[in-house]
Short mmCIF file of C-alpha atoms and ligand atoms in Angstrom, two decimals:
data_model
loop_
_atom_site.label_atom_id
_atom_site.label_comp_id
_atom_site.label_asym_id
_atom_site.label_seq_id
_atom_site.Cartn_x
_atom_site.Cartn_y
_atom_site.Cartn_z
CA UNK A 13 0.04 -0.02 0.03
CA UNK A 14 1.31 3.37 -0.83
CA UNK A 15 1.75 6.54 1.41
CA UNK A 16 -1.38 8.20 2.36
CA UNK A 17 0.08 11.55 3.17
CA UNK A 18 -2.64 12.59 5.85
CA UNK A 19 -0.12 14.80 7.48
CA UNK A 20 -0.39 17.26 4.44
CA UNK A 21 -4.14 17.88 5.12
CA UNK A 22 -5.54 19.69 8.11
CA UNK A 23 -8.02 16.84 9.12
CA UNK A 24 -11.36 17.91 11.04
CA UNK A 25 -11.89 15.85 14.10
CA UNK A 26 -13.65 12.72 12.57
CA UNK A 27 -15.53 12.06 15.84
CA UNK A 28 -17.25 15.55 15.78
CA UNK A 29 -18.19 14.91 11.93
CA UNK A 30 -19.86 11.61 12.54
CA UNK A 31 -21.92 12.98 15.57
CA UNK A 32 -23.06 15.73 13.23
CA UNK A 33 -24.05 13.35 10.58
CA UNK A 34 -25.97 11.25 13.13
CA UNK A 35 -27.79 14.24 14.38
CA UNK A 36 -28.95 15.39 10.77
CA UNK A 37 -30.28 11.84 10.01
CA UNK A 38 -31.68 11.23 13.54
CA UNK A 39 -33.72 14.40 13.28
CA UNK A 40 -35.33 13.35 9.91
CA UNK A 41 -36.28 9.98 11.73
CA UNK A 42 -37.33 11.85 14.85
CA UNK A 43 -35.23 9.33 17.03
CA UNK A 44 -35.74 9.74 20.67
CA UNK A 45 -32.67 11.54 22.42
CA UNK A 46 -31.56 8.47 24.34
CA UNK A 47 -31.17 6.39 21.02
CA UNK A 48 -29.14 9.06 19.46
CA UNK A 49 -26.98 9.47 22.53
CA UNK A 50 -26.41 5.65 22.48
CA UNK A 51 -25.51 5.79 18.83
CA UNK A 52 -22.82 8.47 19.50
CA UNK A 53 -20.97 6.26 21.76
CA UNK A 54 -19.18 3.05 21.05
CA UNK A 55 -20.10 0.22 23.18
CA UNK A 56 -16.62 -0.88 23.97
CA UNK A 57 -13.16 0.66 23.53
CA UNK A 58 -10.11 -1.54 24.41
CA UNK A 59 -6.82 0.19 24.97
CA UNK A 60 -3.72 -1.96 25.02
CA UNK A 61 -0.01 -1.66 25.52
CA UNK A 62 2.22 -4.46 24.47
CA UNK A 63 6.00 -5.07 24.10
CA UNK A 64 7.85 -5.99 21.02
CA UNK A 65 11.46 -7.22 20.60
CA UNK A 66 13.39 -5.27 18.02
CA UNK A 67 15.95 -6.98 15.63
CA UNK A 68 18.82 -5.25 17.81
CA UNK A 69 17.46 -6.92 20.95
CA UNK A 70 15.89 -4.01 22.50
CA UNK A 71 12.21 -3.91 23.57
CA UNK A 72 9.73 -1.23 22.35
CA UNK A 73 6.39 -0.72 23.88
CA UNK A 74 3.54 0.08 21.50
CA UNK A 75 -0.10 1.35 22.17
CA UNK A 76 -3.07 0.40 20.24
CA UNK A 77 -7.00 0.28 20.39
CA UNK A 78 -9.91 -1.62 19.20
CA UNK A 79 -13.29 0.06 19.41
CA UNK A 80 -16.44 -1.83 18.99
CA UNK A 81 -19.33 0.71 18.37
CA UNK A 82 -22.56 -1.21 18.29
CA UNK A 83 -23.44 -4.92 17.85
CA UNK A 84 -27.22 -4.86 17.82
CA UNK A 85 -27.30 -6.07 14.39
CA UNK A 86 -24.43 -8.53 14.52
CA UNK A 87 -20.77 -8.88 15.36
CA UNK A 88 -18.57 -5.77 14.86
CA UNK A 89 -16.50 -5.55 11.66
CA UNK A 90 -13.59 -2.99 10.56
CA UNK A 91 -10.21 -2.51 9.66
CA UNK A 92 -6.91 -2.26 11.64
CA UNK A 93 -4.79 0.80 10.83
CA UNK A 94 -1.01 0.94 11.65
CA UNK A 95 -0.27 4.73 11.54
CA UNK A 96 1.81 7.19 13.73
CA UNK A 97 -1.24 9.39 13.83
CA UNK A 98 -3.65 7.05 15.29
CA UNK A 99 -5.70 8.30 18.20
CA UNK A 100 -8.41 6.82 20.34
CA UNK A 101 -10.93 9.37 19.05
CA UNK A 102 -10.01 8.59 15.48
CA UNK A 103 -10.55 4.84 15.98
CA UNK A 104 -13.87 5.39 17.80
CA UNK A 105 -15.09 7.52 14.76
CA UNK A 106 -14.16 5.02 12.30
CA UNK A 107 -15.85 2.37 14.33
CA UNK A 108 -19.01 4.45 14.02
CA UNK A 109 -18.65 4.98 10.29
CA UNK A 110 -18.37 1.25 9.98
CA UNK A 111 -21.61 0.78 11.79
CA UNK A 112 -23.45 3.00 9.24
CA UNK A 113 -21.49 1.60 6.22
CA UNK A 114 -22.68 -1.99 7.10
CA UNK A 115 -26.10 -0.70 7.77
CA UNK A 116 -26.54 0.97 4.34
CA UNK A 117 -25.60 -2.11 2.37
CA UNK A 118 -27.34 -4.38 4.73
CA UNK A 119 -24.60 -6.56 6.13
CA UNK A 120 -25.40 -8.31 9.41
CA UNK A 121 -22.69 -6.53 11.23
CA UNK A 122 -22.07 -3.60 13.58
CA UNK A 123 -19.02 -1.29 13.22
CA UNK A 124 -15.52 -1.87 14.67
CA UNK A 125 -12.01 -0.36 14.06
CA UNK A 126 -8.57 -0.84 15.48
CA UNK A 127 -5.34 0.97 15.33
CA UNK A 128 -1.79 0.81 16.53
CA UNK A 129 0.41 3.90 16.87
CA UNK A 130 3.35 2.90 14.62
CA UNK A 131 5.06 3.99 11.60
CA UNK A 132 5.38 0.46 9.88
CA UNK A 133 7.60 1.85 7.26
CA UNK A 134 10.54 2.02 10.17
CA UNK A 135 10.17 -1.71 11.07
CA UNK A 136 11.74 -4.67 9.47
CA UNK A 137 9.63 -7.52 8.20
CA UNK A 138 10.34 -9.77 11.22
CA UNK A 139 9.54 -6.55 13.51
CA UNK A 140 6.26 -5.99 11.61
CA UNK A 141 5.34 -9.50 12.14
CA UNK A 142 6.09 -9.68 15.76
CA UNK A 143 4.05 -6.40 16.27
CA UNK A 144 1.05 -7.92 14.30
CA UNK A 145 1.15 -10.92 16.21
CA UNK A 146 1.43 -9.17 19.63
CA UNK A 147 -1.37 -6.72 18.91
CA UNK A 148 -3.79 -9.64 17.97
CA UNK A 149 -2.64 -11.50 21.20
CA UNK A 150 -3.59 -8.31 23.08
CA UNK A 151 -6.97 -7.92 21.59
CA UNK A 152 -7.93 -11.59 21.25
CA UNK A 153 -10.18 -11.76 24.16
CA UNK A 154 -12.63 -9.43 22.54
CA UNK A 155 -12.54 -10.50 18.87
CA UNK A 156 -13.51 -13.66 16.93
CA UNK A 157 -15.62 -14.88 14.13
CA UNK A 158 -19.00 -14.46 16.35
CA UNK A 159 -17.63 -11.33 18.07
CA UNK A 160 -15.53 -8.74 16.03
CA UNK A 161 -13.83 -9.39 12.81
CA UNK A 162 -11.06 -7.01 11.78
CA UNK A 163 -9.76 -6.56 8.29
CA UNK A 164 -6.96 -4.34 6.41
CA UNK A 165 -7.00 -0.53 6.72
CA UNK A 166 -4.16 2.07 6.20
CA UNK A 167 -0.80 0.37 6.18
CA UNK A 168 -2.11 -3.10 6.90
CA UNK A 169 -1.86 -5.81 4.23
CA UNK A 170 -3.14 -9.29 3.49
CA UNK A 171 0.07 -10.65 4.89
CA UNK A 172 -0.36 -8.97 8.15
CA UNK A 173 -4.08 -10.48 8.32
CA UNK A 174 -2.45 -13.82 7.61
CA UNK A 175 -0.14 -13.41 10.70
CA UNK A 176 -2.90 -12.19 13.10
CA UNK A 177 -5.39 -15.12 11.62
CA UNK A 178 -2.55 -17.51 12.62
CA UNK A 179 -1.96 -16.08 16.12
CA UNK A 180 -5.66 -16.16 16.88
CA UNK A 181 -5.85 -19.67 15.68
CA UNK A 182 -2.92 -20.79 17.76
CA UNK A 183 -4.52 -19.23 20.90
CA UNK A 184 -7.94 -20.95 20.31
CA UNK A 185 -6.25 -24.33 19.37
CA UNK A 186 -7.99 -24.73 15.91
CA UNK A 187 -7.94 -23.07 12.57
CA UNK A 188 -10.17 -19.92 12.75
CA UNK A 189 -10.07 -18.10 9.30
CA UNK A 190 -13.25 -16.28 10.02
CA UNK A 191 -11.69 -14.12 12.76
CA UNK A 192 -10.33 -11.81 10.10
CA UNK A 193 -10.90 -10.79 6.43
CA UNK A 194 -8.66 -9.53 3.70
CA UNK A 195 -6.41 -12.64 4.11
CA UNK A 196 -4.22 -14.24 1.33
CA UNK A 197 -6.50 -16.47 -0.73
CA UNK A 198 -4.60 -19.55 0.03
CA UNK A 199 -5.56 -19.24 3.72
CA UNK A 200 -9.22 -18.33 3.19
CA UNK A 201 -9.25 -14.80 1.41
CA UNK A 202 -11.84 -14.14 -1.12
CA UNK A 203 -11.69 -14.06 -4.79
CA UNK A 204 -12.43 -10.34 -5.94
CA UNK A 205 -11.47 -8.76 -2.71
CA UNK A 206 -8.62 -6.63 -4.31
CA UNK A 207 -10.93 -4.74 -6.69
CA UNK A 208 -14.03 -4.88 -4.52
CA UNK A 209 -14.05 -1.13 -3.34
CA UNK A 210 -13.57 0.14 -6.80
CA UNK A 211 -15.83 -2.37 -8.40
CA UNK A 212 -18.52 -1.52 -5.77
CA UNK A 213 -18.12 2.21 -6.41
CA UNK A 214 -18.37 1.63 -10.19
CA UNK A 215 -21.73 -0.25 -9.68
CA UNK A 216 -23.08 2.73 -7.82
CA UNK A 217 -21.81 5.20 -10.36
CA UNK A 218 -23.59 3.16 -13.17
CA UNK A 219 -26.85 3.37 -11.17
CA UNK A 220 -26.35 7.13 -10.75
CA UNK A 221 -25.68 7.50 -14.54
CA UNK A 222 -28.98 5.84 -15.32
CA UNK A 223 -30.91 8.08 -13.12
CA UNK A 224 -29.43 11.31 -14.97
CA UNK A 225 -29.67 9.28 -18.26
CA UNK A 226 -26.15 9.87 -19.23
CA UNK A 227 -24.62 6.88 -21.23
CA UNK A 228 -21.30 5.78 -19.69
CA UNK A 229 -19.70 6.27 -23.12
CA UNK A 230 -20.37 9.99 -22.99
CA UNK A 231 -18.98 10.36 -19.35
CA UNK A 232 -15.86 12.28 -18.44
CA UNK A 233 -14.16 11.09 -15.35
CA UNK A 234 -11.52 12.68 -12.96
CA UNK A 235 -9.91 10.32 -10.27
CA UNK A 236 -7.88 11.71 -7.35
CA UNK A 237 -5.58 9.14 -5.82
CA UNK A 238 -4.22 6.21 -8.01
CA UNK A 239 -4.01 3.31 -5.50
CA UNK A 240 -6.25 0.44 -4.87
CA UNK A 241 -9.56 2.31 -5.05
CA UNK A 242 -8.70 5.02 -7.65
CA UNK A 243 -6.60 3.15 -10.12
CA UNK A 244 -8.95 0.14 -10.22
CA UNK A 245 -11.94 2.49 -10.59
CA UNK A 246 -10.26 4.31 -13.42
CA UNK A 247 -9.46 1.06 -15.29
CA UNK A 248 -13.02 -0.22 -14.73
CA UNK A 249 -14.75 2.88 -15.95
CA UNK A 250 -12.39 2.92 -19.05
CA UNK A 251 -13.15 -0.64 -19.83
CA UNK A 252 -16.96 0.13 -19.77
CA UNK A 253 -16.33 2.92 -22.29
CA UNK A 254 -16.02 6.14 -20.05
CA UNK A 255 -13.26 8.85 -20.92
CA UNK A 256 -10.92 9.13 -17.98
CA UNK A 257 -9.46 12.57 -18.43
CA UNK A 258 -7.60 13.13 -15.33
CA UNK A 259 -5.82 11.11 -12.61
CA UNK A 260 -3.44 12.14 -9.75
CA UNK A 261 -1.47 10.78 -6.91
CA UNK A 262 0.25 12.31 -4.07
CA UNK A 263 2.91 14.19 -6.42
CA UNK A 264 0.09 15.83 -8.60
CA UNK A 265 -2.07 14.78 -11.67
CA UNK A 266 -2.02 14.57 -15.38
CA UNK A 267 -4.91 15.83 -17.57
CA UNK A 268 -5.96 15.45 -21.19
CA UNK A 269 -9.43 16.85 -22.14
CA UNK A 270 -9.56 14.24 -24.87
CA UNK A 271 -8.87 11.43 -22.40
CA UNK A 272 -5.82 9.85 -21.03
CA UNK A 273 -4.12 6.86 -22.38
CA UNK A 274 -4.73 4.75 -19.30
CA UNK A 275 -2.45 1.83 -20.40
CA UNK A 276 0.33 4.40 -20.47
CA UNK A 277 -0.61 5.98 -17.11
CA UNK A 278 -0.58 2.57 -15.21
CA UNK A 279 2.85 1.60 -16.91
CA UNK A 280 4.41 4.91 -15.86
CA UNK A 281 2.93 4.45 -12.27
CA UNK A 282 4.30 1.21 -11.92
CA UNK A 283 7.83 2.19 -13.34
CA UNK A 284 8.18 5.58 -11.72
CA UNK A 285 5.55 8.41 -11.74
CA UNK A 286 2.54 9.28 -13.67
CA UNK A 287 4.00 12.85 -14.12
CA UNK A 288 6.29 11.22 -16.75
CA UNK A 289 3.21 11.33 -18.84
CA UNK A 290 4.64 14.90 -20.01
CA UNK A 291 4.83 18.27 -18.49
CA UNK A 292 2.26 19.86 -20.57
CA UNK A 293 -0.26 17.39 -19.14
CA UNK A 294 0.46 18.32 -15.42
CA UNK A 295 -2.28 19.66 -13.11
CA UNK A 296 -2.39 20.01 -9.27
CA UNK A 297 -4.67 17.98 -7.04
CA UNK A 298 -6.53 21.17 -6.46
CA UNK A 299 -7.26 21.85 -10.11
CA UNK A 300 -8.42 18.06 -10.77
CA UNK A 301 -11.21 18.63 -8.34
CA UNK A 302 -12.59 21.72 -10.20
CA UNK A 303 -12.42 20.15 -13.80
CA UNK A 304 -15.24 20.20 -16.23
CA UNK A 305 -16.15 16.37 -15.91
CA UNK A 306 -19.38 14.41 -15.33
CA UNK A 307 -17.83 12.11 -12.54
CA UNK A 308 -15.29 13.01 -9.97
CA UNK A 309 -14.04 10.38 -7.91
CA UNK A 310 -12.00 11.51 -4.72
CA UNK A 311 -10.09 8.23 -3.88
CA UNK A 312 -7.36 9.56 -1.63
CA UNK A 313 -7.62 11.63 1.51
CA UNK A 314 -10.19 13.15 3.85
CA UNK A 315 -11.51 16.79 3.55
CA UNK A 316 -10.35 17.71 0.07
CA UNK A 317 -13.67 19.23 -1.11
CA UNK A 318 -14.21 22.08 1.38
CA UNK A 319 -16.44 25.26 1.37
CA UNK A 320 -13.65 27.03 -0.39
CA UNK A 321 -13.45 24.80 -3.57
CA UNK A 322 -16.89 23.53 -3.52
CA UNK A 323 -18.65 26.18 -5.42
CA UNK A 324 -16.07 25.58 -8.38
CA UNK A 325 -16.73 21.87 -8.52
CA UNK A 326 -18.45 21.06 -11.90
CA UNK A 327 -18.86 17.36 -11.85
CA UNK A 328 -22.44 16.29 -11.80
CA UNK A 329 -21.74 13.07 -9.78
CA UNK A 330 -19.26 12.61 -6.87
CA UNK A 331 -18.45 9.09 -5.98
CA UNK A 332 -16.67 9.06 -2.58
CA UNK A 333 -14.32 6.31 -2.76
CA UNK A 334 -12.27 7.74 -0.16
CA UNK A 335 -13.59 8.15 3.49
CA UNK A 336 -14.60 11.45 4.33
CA UNK A 337 -13.53 13.41 1.33
CA UNK A 338 -16.21 16.21 1.78
CA UNK A 339 -16.54 18.39 4.65
CA UNK A 340 -20.14 19.15 5.99
CA UNK A 341 -19.97 22.73 4.82
CA UNK A 342 -18.95 21.67 1.23
CA UNK A 343 -21.77 19.13 1.24
CA UNK A 344 -24.40 21.63 1.95
CA UNK A 345 -22.91 23.89 -1.12
CA UNK A 346 -22.89 20.74 -3.38
CA UNK A 347 -26.47 19.80 -2.46
CA UNK A 348 -27.61 23.26 -3.11
CA UNK A 349 -26.01 23.10 -6.55
CA UNK A 350 -27.79 19.84 -7.49
CA UNK A 351 -24.56 17.66 -7.45
CA UNK A 352 -25.26 13.99 -6.80
CA UNK A 353 -22.85 13.01 -4.07
CA UNK A 354 -22.62 9.25 -3.51
CA UNK A 355 -21.60 9.09 0.11
CA UNK A 356 -18.55 7.31 1.13
CA UNK A 357 -20.58 4.97 3.39
CA UNK A 358 -22.35 3.66 0.33
CA UNK A 359 -19.79 4.45 -2.49
CA UNK A 360 -16.82 2.57 -0.88
CA UNK A 361 -19.00 -0.07 0.85
CA UNK A 362 -18.01 -3.00 -1.82
CA UNK A 363 -14.84 -3.52 0.27
CA UNK A 364 -16.61 -4.60 3.44
CA UNK A 365 -19.32 -6.30 1.36
CA UNK A 366 -16.70 -8.54 -0.10
CA UNK A 367 -15.04 -8.99 3.32
CA UNK A 368 -18.39 -10.13 4.50
CA UNK A 369 -18.53 -12.63 1.57
CA UNK A 370 -15.03 -13.74 2.72
CA UNK A 371 -16.39 -14.42 6.24
CA UNK A 372 -19.34 -16.17 5.03
CA UNK A 373 -17.12 -18.60 2.87
CA UNK A 374 -14.82 -19.10 5.90
CA UNK A 375 -17.89 -20.18 8.07
CA UNK A 376 -19.12 -22.58 5.36
CA UNK A 377 -15.68 -23.81 4.19
CA UNK A 378 -16.91 -23.48 0.78
CA UNK A 379 -15.39 -21.07 -1.85
CA UNK A 380 -17.00 -19.04 -4.55
CA UNK A 381 -15.55 -18.09 -8.00
CA UNK A 382 -14.82 -14.37 -8.69
CA UNK A 383 -17.82 -14.24 -11.07
CA UNK A 384 -20.12 -15.47 -8.30
CA UNK A 385 -18.48 -12.93 -5.80
CA UNK A 386 -18.81 -9.87 -8.16
CA UNK A 387 -22.36 -10.90 -9.14
CA UNK A 388 -23.39 -10.88 -5.53
CA UNK A 389 -21.83 -7.63 -5.10
CA UNK A 390 -23.43 -6.00 -7.94
CA UNK A 391 -26.69 -7.19 -6.88
CA UNK A 392 -26.25 -5.65 -3.21
CA UNK A 393 -24.60 -2.36 -4.42
CA UNK A 394 -27.42 -1.72 -6.94
CA UNK A 395 -30.23 -2.58 -4.30
CA UNK A 396 -28.57 -0.57 -1.73
CA UNK A 397 -28.12 2.68 -4.20
CA UNK A 398 -31.65 2.43 -5.36
CA UNK A 399 -32.96 2.25 -1.64
CA UNK A 400 -30.91 5.26 -0.76
CA UNK A 401 -31.91 7.01 -3.83
CA UNK A 402 -35.60 6.47 -3.26
CA UNK A 403 -35.55 7.46 0.39
CA UNK A 404 -33.73 10.77 -0.57
CA UNK A 405 -36.68 11.42 -2.90
CA UNK A 406 -39.33 10.58 -0.53
CA UNK A 407 -37.79 12.87 2.08
CA UNK A 408 -36.51 15.47 -0.27
CA UNK A 409 -32.98 15.20 1.01
CA UNK A 410 -29.66 14.44 -0.15
CA UNK A 411 -28.10 10.89 -0.47
CA UNK A 412 -25.77 11.05 2.53
CA UNK A 413 -28.62 11.87 4.82
CA UNK A 414 -30.73 9.26 3.39
CA UNK A 415 -28.02 6.54 3.70
CA UNK A 416 -27.54 7.43 7.31
CA UNK A 417 -31.32 7.31 7.81
CA UNK A 418 -31.48 3.65 6.38
CA UNK A 419 -28.55 2.90 8.74
CA UNK A 420 -29.89 4.45 11.73
CA UNK A 421 -33.23 3.09 11.16
CA UNK A 422 -31.81 -0.55 10.93
CA UNK A 423 -29.71 -0.22 14.01
CA UNK A 424 -32.57 1.49 16.03
CA UNK A 425 -34.87 -1.36 15.19
CA UNK A 426 -32.38 -4.12 16.20
CA UNK A 427 -31.86 -2.30 19.45
CA UNK A 428 -35.55 -2.20 20.04
CA UNK A 429 -35.98 -5.83 19.06
CA UNK A 430 -33.40 -6.83 21.65
CA UNK A 431 -35.22 -4.46 24.32
CA UNK A 432 -32.15 -2.15 24.61
CA UNK A 433 -34.05 0.92 23.93
P1 NAD B 15 -3.83 3.36 -1.52
O1 NAD B 15 -2.80 3.61 -0.39
O2 NAD B 15 -3.70 2.12 -2.40
O3 NAD B 15 -3.84 4.68 -2.51
C1 NAD B 15 -4.00 6.08 -2.01
C2 NAD B 15 -3.66 6.91 -3.27
O4 NAD B 15 -3.80 8.31 -2.90
C3 NAD B 15 -2.30 6.75 -3.82
O5 NAD B 15 -2.22 6.89 -5.20
C4 NAD B 15 -1.35 8.03 -3.24
O6 NAD B 15 -0.53 8.36 -4.05
C5 NAD B 15 -2.71 8.96 -3.38
N1 NAD B 15 -2.52 10.18 -2.42
C6 NAD B 15 -1.86 10.33 -1.29
N2 NAD B 15 -1.73 11.54 -0.92
C7 NAD B 15 -2.40 12.22 -1.93
C8 NAD B 15 -2.66 13.61 -2.02
N3 NAD B 15 -2.12 14.53 -1.19
N4 NAD B 15 -3.28 14.00 -3.39
C9 NAD B 15 -3.65 13.18 -3.98
N5 NAD B 15 -3.60 11.81 -3.98
C10 NAD B 15 -2.87 11.34 -2.94
O7 NAD B 15 -5.18 3.51 -0.69
P2 NAD B 15 -6.72 3.13 -1.06
O8 NAD B 15 -6.82 1.73 -0.35
O9 NAD B 15 -6.82 3.18 -2.55
O10 NAD B 15 -7.56 4.09 -0.19
C11 NAD B 15 -7.89 5.37 -0.85
C12 NAD B 15 -9.10 5.87 0.03
O11 NAD B 15 -10.27 4.88 -0.15
C13 NAD B 15 -8.86 5.97 1.48
O12 NAD B 15 -9.74 7.15 1.95
C14 NAD B 15 -9.65 4.64 2.07
O13 NAD B 15 -10.03 4.89 3.41
C15 NAD B 15 -10.58 4.54 1.16
N6 NAD B 15 -11.04 3.12 1.11
C16 NAD B 15 -10.34 2.26 0.72
C17 NAD B 15 -10.86 0.90 0.76
C18 NAD B 15 -10.14 -0.31 0.09
O14 NAD B 15 -10.60 -1.43 0.17
N7 NAD B 15 -8.88 -0.05 -0.52
C19 NAD B 15 -12.11 0.55 1.27
C20 NAD B 15 -12.90 1.55 1.84
C21 NAD B 15 -12.37 2.99 1.62
#
């Protein structure tokens, strides 16, 4: 995974943002205050410190967290992040977002998230393995296939998931692949997981294009971020006939109004940098967001569309492959301008959906082909997009609020059925 240079952006406190998003949707649903207050707090947050032996024989103490937001609908689910900027508030907020993401696409999960304060680029492979195994040991009492199922996130990889699954299985004394998703395929990973986020995002975009009656062959696309989500989305849209006019990564972007030669961009990215496409094609990441395109896919960082640049955004559809790319103030401006914003909890839910499929396959010990996985993903994404779009129409609101309303409603119903509220 590439560097996500979060340090470059001033990140709004995600915990405050998610609480505001809950309030907006809860007001529409007229939820009682005690329900809203419960939803604003994680059920359980575990804070751990653990020692790791370094290659030079010294011992370093690391800190990490696991937050389980709400398990009314089912076991909690969400990634583990290794990053020097991890904070307990961030992990809590991300676990809350996971509840709403699982809710909007109808997965039988609540939200969880974990993180360790570490810059994994400073560790050797052996140190990284010992750290990964030690963190899993530290949280093993509260995770498990029926309790809380982690997955990869920033700076954590299928290999790390493999080590963690192995540690958990050793502690339990039997093979337990369903404890974690995003594993290498040979030990229970799912076909289709690598492209799942981008693929899910593209299914949602196709539905939105149908709504505005724009054939995909006529659509111009700009993609910010050329990693797992952005690069694969650009490829899939090109293969469907769309014209990708701009892409960027952390160093900047390239733009050709007539369409980029995506094969060449991919090759340049693998060899060195997309900027080798040619100096006359260069644009900045800020310019990319304001291009005259039909579809804009922010697939890199948080808070890139702000109240400052939102009035200049021309895209008719914004598909939030990244988590939290639009600030609440920018959201209001985009909604006023009639931009269709497919919210992150829906647009990038393909990843957790295929993680769910991985867990189901692990529990059955029976594995699907890539075609089967993608077909099930498509059915679920299109169904979820349509439900959000229809509710937004019914309430005269935006897609984000409607997505939250569906999630909140679902979690609230489950809490009522259990007699919690
Ligand atoms: P990645 O590390 O594979 O790619 C990130 C890309 O962003 C890279 O191309 C990097 O160069 C680029 N980037 C970094 N700083 C940038 C900057 N300042 N301006 C422009 N581009 C910059 O990460 P990813 O997995 O593709 O994740 C991207 C976003 O999608 C994140 O917000 C992530 O939370 C979200 N997301 C990913 C998944 C998934 O399954 N991969 C699932 C849900 C959400």
